[in-house]
Tab-separated table of C-alpha atoms in Angstrom:
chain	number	residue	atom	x	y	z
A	1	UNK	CA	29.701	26.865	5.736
A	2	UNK	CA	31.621	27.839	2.315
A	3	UNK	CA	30.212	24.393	0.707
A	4	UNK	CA	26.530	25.642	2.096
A	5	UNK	CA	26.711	28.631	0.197
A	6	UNK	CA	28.323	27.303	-2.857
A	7	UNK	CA	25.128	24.638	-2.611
A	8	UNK	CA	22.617	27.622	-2.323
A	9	UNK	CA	24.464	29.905	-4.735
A	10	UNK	CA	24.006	26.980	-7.599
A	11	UNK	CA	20.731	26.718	-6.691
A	12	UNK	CA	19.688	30.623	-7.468
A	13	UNK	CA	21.666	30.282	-10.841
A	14	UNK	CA	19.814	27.082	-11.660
A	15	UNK	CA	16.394	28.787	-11.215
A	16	UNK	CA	17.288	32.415	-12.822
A	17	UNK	CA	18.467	30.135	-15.872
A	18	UNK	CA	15.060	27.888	-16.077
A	19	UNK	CA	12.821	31.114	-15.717
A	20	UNK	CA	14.839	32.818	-18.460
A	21	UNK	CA	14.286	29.525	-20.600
A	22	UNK	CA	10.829	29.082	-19.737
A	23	UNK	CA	10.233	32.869	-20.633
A	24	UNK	CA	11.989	32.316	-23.951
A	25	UNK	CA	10.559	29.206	-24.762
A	26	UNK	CA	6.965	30.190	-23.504
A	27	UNK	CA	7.056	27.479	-21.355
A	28	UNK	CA	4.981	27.104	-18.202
A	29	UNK	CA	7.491	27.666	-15.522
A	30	UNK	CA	7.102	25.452	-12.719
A	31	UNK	CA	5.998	25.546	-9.162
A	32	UNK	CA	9.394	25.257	-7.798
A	33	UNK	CA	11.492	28.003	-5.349
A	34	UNK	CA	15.248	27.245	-3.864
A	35	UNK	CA	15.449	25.099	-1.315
A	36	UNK	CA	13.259	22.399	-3.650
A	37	UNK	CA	9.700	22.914	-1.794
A	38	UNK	CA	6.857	23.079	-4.157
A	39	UNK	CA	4.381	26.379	-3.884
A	40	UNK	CA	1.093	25.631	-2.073
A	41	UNK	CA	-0.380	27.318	-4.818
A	42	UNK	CA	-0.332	24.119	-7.078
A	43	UNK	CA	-2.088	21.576	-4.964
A	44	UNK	CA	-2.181	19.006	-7.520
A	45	UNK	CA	1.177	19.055	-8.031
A	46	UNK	CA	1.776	19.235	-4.544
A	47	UNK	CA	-0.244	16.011	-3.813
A	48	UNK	CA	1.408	13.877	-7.058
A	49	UNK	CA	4.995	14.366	-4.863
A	50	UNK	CA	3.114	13.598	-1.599
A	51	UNK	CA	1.523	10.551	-3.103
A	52	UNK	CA	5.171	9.426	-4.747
A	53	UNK	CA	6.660	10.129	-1.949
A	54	UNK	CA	3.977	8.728	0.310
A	55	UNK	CA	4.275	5.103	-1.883
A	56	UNK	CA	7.899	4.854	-2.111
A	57	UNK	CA	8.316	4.937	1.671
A	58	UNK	CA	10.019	8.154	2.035
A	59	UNK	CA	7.137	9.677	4.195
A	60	UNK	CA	6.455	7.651	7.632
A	61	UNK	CA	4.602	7.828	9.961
A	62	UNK	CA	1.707	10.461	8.399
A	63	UNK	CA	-1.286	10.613	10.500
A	64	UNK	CA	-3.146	11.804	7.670
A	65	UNK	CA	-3.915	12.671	3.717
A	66	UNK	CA	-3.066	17.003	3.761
A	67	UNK	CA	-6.372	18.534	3.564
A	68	UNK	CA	-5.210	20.065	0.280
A	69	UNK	CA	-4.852	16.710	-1.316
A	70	UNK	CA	-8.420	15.298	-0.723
A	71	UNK	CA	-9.706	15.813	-3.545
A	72	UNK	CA	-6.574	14.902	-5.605
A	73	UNK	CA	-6.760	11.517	-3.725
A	74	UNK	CA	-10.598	10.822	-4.201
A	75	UNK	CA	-9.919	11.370	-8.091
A	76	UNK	CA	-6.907	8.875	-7.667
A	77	UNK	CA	-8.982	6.367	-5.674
A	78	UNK	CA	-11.886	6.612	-7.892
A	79	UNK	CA	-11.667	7.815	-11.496
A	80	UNK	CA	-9.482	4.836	-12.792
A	81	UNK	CA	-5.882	5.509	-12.254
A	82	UNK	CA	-5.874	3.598	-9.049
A	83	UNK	CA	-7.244	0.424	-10.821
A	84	UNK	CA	-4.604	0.722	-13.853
A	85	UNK	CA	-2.326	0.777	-11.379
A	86	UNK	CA	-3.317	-2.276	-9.538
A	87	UNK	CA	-3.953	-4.065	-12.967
A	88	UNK	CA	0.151	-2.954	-13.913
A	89	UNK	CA	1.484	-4.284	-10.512
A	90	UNK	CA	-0.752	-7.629	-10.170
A	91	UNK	CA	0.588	-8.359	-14.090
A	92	UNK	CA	4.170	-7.929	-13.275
A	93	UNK	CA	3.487	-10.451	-10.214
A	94	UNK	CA	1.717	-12.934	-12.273
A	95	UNK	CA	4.699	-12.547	-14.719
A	96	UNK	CA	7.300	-13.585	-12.251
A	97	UNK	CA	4.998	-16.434	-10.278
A	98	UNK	CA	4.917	-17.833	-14.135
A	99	UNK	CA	8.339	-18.449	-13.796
A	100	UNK	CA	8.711	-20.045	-10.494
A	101	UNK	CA	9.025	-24.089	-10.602
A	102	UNK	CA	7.189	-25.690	-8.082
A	103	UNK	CA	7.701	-28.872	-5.959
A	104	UNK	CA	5.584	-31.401	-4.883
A	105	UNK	CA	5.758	-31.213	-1.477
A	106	UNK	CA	2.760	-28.595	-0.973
A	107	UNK	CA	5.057	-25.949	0.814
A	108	UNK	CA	5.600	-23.292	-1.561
A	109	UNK	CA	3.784	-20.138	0.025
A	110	UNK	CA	2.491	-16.906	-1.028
A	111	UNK	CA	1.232	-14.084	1.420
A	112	UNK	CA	-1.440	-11.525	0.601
A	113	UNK	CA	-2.312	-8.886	3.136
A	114	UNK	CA	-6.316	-8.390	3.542
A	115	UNK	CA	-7.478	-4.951	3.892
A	116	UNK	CA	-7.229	-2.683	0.423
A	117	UNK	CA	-5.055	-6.096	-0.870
A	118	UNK	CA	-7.631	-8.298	-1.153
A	119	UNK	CA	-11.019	-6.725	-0.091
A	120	UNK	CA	-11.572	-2.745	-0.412
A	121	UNK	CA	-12.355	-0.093	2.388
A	122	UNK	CA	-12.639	2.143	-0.081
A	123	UNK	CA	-16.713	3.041	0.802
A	124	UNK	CA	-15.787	3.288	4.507
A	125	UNK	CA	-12.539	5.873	3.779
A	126	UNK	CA	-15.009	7.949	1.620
A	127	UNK	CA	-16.527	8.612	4.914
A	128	UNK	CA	-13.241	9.629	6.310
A	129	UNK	CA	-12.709	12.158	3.072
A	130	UNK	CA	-10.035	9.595	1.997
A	131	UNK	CA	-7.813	9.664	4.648
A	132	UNK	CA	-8.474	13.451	5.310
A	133	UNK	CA	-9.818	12.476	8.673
A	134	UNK	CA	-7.810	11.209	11.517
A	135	UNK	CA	-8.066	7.346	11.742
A	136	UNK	CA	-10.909	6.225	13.536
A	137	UNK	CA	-10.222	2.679	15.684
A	138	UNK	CA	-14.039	2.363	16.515
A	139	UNK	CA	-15.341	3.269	13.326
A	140	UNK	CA	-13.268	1.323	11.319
A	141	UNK	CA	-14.120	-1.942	13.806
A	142	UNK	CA	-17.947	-1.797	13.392
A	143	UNK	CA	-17.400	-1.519	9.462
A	144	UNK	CA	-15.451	-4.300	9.575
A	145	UNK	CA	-17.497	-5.925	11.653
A	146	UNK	CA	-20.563	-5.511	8.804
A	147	UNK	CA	-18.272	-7.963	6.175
A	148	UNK	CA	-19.434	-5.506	3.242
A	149	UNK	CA	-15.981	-4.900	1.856
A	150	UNK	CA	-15.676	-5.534	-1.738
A	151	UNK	CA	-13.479	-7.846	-3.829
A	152	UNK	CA	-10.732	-5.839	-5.679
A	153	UNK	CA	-10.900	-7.732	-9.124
A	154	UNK	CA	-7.195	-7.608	-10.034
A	155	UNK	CA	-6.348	-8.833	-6.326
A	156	UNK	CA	-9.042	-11.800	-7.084
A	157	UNK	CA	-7.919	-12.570	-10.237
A	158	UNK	CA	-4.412	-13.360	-8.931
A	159	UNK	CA	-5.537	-15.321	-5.979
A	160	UNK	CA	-7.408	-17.315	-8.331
A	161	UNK	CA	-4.089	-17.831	-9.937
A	162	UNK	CA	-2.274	-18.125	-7.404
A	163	UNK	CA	-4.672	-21.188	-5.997
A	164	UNK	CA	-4.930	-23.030	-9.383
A	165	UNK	CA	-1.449	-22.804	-10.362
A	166	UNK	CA	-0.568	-24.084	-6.847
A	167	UNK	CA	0.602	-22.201	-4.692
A	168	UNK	CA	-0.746	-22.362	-0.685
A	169	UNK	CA	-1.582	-18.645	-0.282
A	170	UNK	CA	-2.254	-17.413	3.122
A	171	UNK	CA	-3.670	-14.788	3.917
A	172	UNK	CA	-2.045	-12.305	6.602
A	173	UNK	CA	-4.242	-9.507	8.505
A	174	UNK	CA	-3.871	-7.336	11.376
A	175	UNK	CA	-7.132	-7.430	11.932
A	176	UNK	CA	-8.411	-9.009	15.603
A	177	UNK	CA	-9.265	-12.589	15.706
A	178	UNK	CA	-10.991	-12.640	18.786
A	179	UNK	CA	-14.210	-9.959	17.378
A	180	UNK	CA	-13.315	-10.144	13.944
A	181	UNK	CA	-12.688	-13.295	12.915
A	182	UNK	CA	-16.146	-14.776	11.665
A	183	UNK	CA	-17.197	-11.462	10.296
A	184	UNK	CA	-13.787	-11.597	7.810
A	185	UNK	CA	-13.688	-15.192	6.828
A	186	UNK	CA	-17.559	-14.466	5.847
A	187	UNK	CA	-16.651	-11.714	3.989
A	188	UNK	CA	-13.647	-12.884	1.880
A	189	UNK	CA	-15.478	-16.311	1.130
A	190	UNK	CA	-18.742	-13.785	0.183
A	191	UNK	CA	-15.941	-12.176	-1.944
A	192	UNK	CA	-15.069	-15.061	-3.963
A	193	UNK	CA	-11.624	-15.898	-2.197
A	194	UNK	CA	-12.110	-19.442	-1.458
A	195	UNK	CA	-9.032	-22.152	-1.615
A	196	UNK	CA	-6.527	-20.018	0.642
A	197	UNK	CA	-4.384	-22.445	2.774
A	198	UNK	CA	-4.662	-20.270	6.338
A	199	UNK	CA	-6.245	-17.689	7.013
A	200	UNK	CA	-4.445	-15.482	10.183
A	201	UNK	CA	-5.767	-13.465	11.895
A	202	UNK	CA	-4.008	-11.074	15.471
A	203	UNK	CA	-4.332	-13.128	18.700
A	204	UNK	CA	-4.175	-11.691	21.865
A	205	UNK	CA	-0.675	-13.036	22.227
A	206	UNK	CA	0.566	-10.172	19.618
A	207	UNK	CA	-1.935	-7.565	21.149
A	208	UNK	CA	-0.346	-3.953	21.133
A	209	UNK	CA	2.327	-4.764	18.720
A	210	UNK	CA	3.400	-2.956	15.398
A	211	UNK	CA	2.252	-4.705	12.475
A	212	UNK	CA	5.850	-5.317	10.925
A	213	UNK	CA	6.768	-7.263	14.043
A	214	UNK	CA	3.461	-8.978	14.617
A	215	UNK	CA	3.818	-10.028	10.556
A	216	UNK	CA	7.508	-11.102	10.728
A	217	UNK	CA	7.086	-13.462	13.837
A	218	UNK	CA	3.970	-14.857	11.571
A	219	UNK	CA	6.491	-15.343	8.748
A	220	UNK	CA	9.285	-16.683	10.668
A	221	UNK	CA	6.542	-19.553	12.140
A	222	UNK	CA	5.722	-20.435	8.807
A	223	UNK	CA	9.731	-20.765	7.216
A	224	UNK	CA	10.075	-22.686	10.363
A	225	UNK	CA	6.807	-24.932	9.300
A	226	UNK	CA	9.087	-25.544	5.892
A	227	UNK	CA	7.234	-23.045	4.000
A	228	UNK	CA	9.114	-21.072	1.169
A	229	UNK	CA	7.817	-18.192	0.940
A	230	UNK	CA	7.797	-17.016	-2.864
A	231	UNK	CA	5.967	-13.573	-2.619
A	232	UNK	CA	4.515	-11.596	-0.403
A	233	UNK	CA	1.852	-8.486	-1.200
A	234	UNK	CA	0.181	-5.885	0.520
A	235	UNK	CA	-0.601	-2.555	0.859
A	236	UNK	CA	1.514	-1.022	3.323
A	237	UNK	CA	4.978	-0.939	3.770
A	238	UNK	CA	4.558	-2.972	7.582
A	239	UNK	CA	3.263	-5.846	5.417
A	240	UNK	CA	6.274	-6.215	3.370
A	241	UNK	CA	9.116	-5.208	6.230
A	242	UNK	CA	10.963	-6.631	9.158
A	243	UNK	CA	12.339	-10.553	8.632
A	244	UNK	CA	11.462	-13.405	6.484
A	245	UNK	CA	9.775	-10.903	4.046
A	246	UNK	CA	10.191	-13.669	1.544
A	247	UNK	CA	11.850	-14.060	-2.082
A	248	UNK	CA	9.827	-10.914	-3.492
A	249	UNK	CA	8.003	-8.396	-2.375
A	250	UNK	CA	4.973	-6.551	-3.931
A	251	UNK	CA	3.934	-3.051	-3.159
A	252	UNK	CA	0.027	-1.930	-4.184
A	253	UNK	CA	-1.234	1.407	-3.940
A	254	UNK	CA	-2.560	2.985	-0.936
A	255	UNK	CA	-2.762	6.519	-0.290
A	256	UNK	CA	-5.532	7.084	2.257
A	257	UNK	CA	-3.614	5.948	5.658
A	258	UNK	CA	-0.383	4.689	7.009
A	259	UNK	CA	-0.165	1.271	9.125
A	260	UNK	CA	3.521	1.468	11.251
């Protein structure tokens, strides 16, 4: 009880001293009250700590983007930072699969997720106001369904890579095998990803099961097949949890909707 208002006590002081600065200085104070909750009146500010906090895992489970934030999100998706940020992460993984040796026996591995690692949903989400929208099981099926998701460059330029320097990359999706399964290996070899060592797809066997278990009983099949499994990317934080995640991890961008 004491410590609790010793806490909250510090707090006031800290903010009575940074407005007094910031009045001094004729700095812009900032959106900021005790208690550490940003003011609703500064959306964009708002939605750059919702999107941080949304990447690095510390939200879960968020049905979808805050109304607030969908414009913040479309500018994100579409006016270039979204892209430099895919072009910094997929150079820092080409950096480190430069400096991994490989043997001749054909079993070291890489795994790329599909959707928004590979190809892009990004015309079918602007339908859904970016995540905005509740996600949409039907919808999202008979887009997939067309195969008219786009390569995303950076992504292709490291499978290319990947293949040439290689590497057996294998592709790892949620999606259904049993009614999507023609419709995405047209796509992705439409899409210019051609060489990958498996594509895999959900069988009825995993039916109804969260994507970090349905992924880490894929991975743990392929270890036991003698694959070593060097890197593993994808969009969501299910694609790079549970076991057998392999030696790295990489984590793109994705802001629009939440896989568990």
């Amino acid at each position: 009880m004491i410590r609790a208002m010793v806490h909250r006590v510090q707090e006031v002081f800290i903010y009575l001293f940074l407005a007094v600065f910031y009045k001094a200085t004729g700095t812009v104070k900032p959106h900021w009250r005790p208690g550490g909750s940003l003011s609703p009146d500064n959306d964009h500010s708002y939605c750059l700590s919702w999107r941080l906090a949304v990447e690095s895992n510390n939200v879960r489970a968020w049905r979808t983007v805050p109304s607030e934030c969908k414009e913040y999100i479309e500018n994100y998706m579409t006016h270039g930072q979204y892209y430099h940020d895919l072009d910094f992460i997929t150079n820092q993984i080409s950096s480190y699969a430069d400096e991994i040796a490989l043997s001749n026996d054909g079993m070291d591995a890489w795994i790329l997720d599909v959707d928004d690692t590979c190809i892009s949903n990004i015309i079918y989400y602007q339908g859904k106001r970016y995540g905005c929208d509740p996600y949409d099981p039907v919808g999202f099926k008979a887009w997939a369904m067309k195969g008219e998701c786009s390569a995303i460059p950076f992504m292709l330029g490291l499978f290319e890579r990947l293949v040439q320097s290689g590497f057996k990359v294998i592709l790892l999706t949620g999606r259904d095998e049993e009614t999507l399964g023609q419709a995405t290996t047209d796509n992705l070899r439409r899409q210019g990803f051609i060489g990958y060592e498996r594509l895999i797809l959900r069988t009825t066997a995993y039916k109804g099961q969260k994507a970090v278990t349905f992924k880490s009983e894929i991975r743990k099949q392929l270890v036991e097949e003698g694959y070593r499994i060097w890197g593993n990317v994808g969009d969501q934080w299910s694609d790079l949890q549970g076991e057998f995640t392999g030696n790295r991890t990489f984590k793109l961008p994705n802001p629009m909707y939440f896989v568990p």
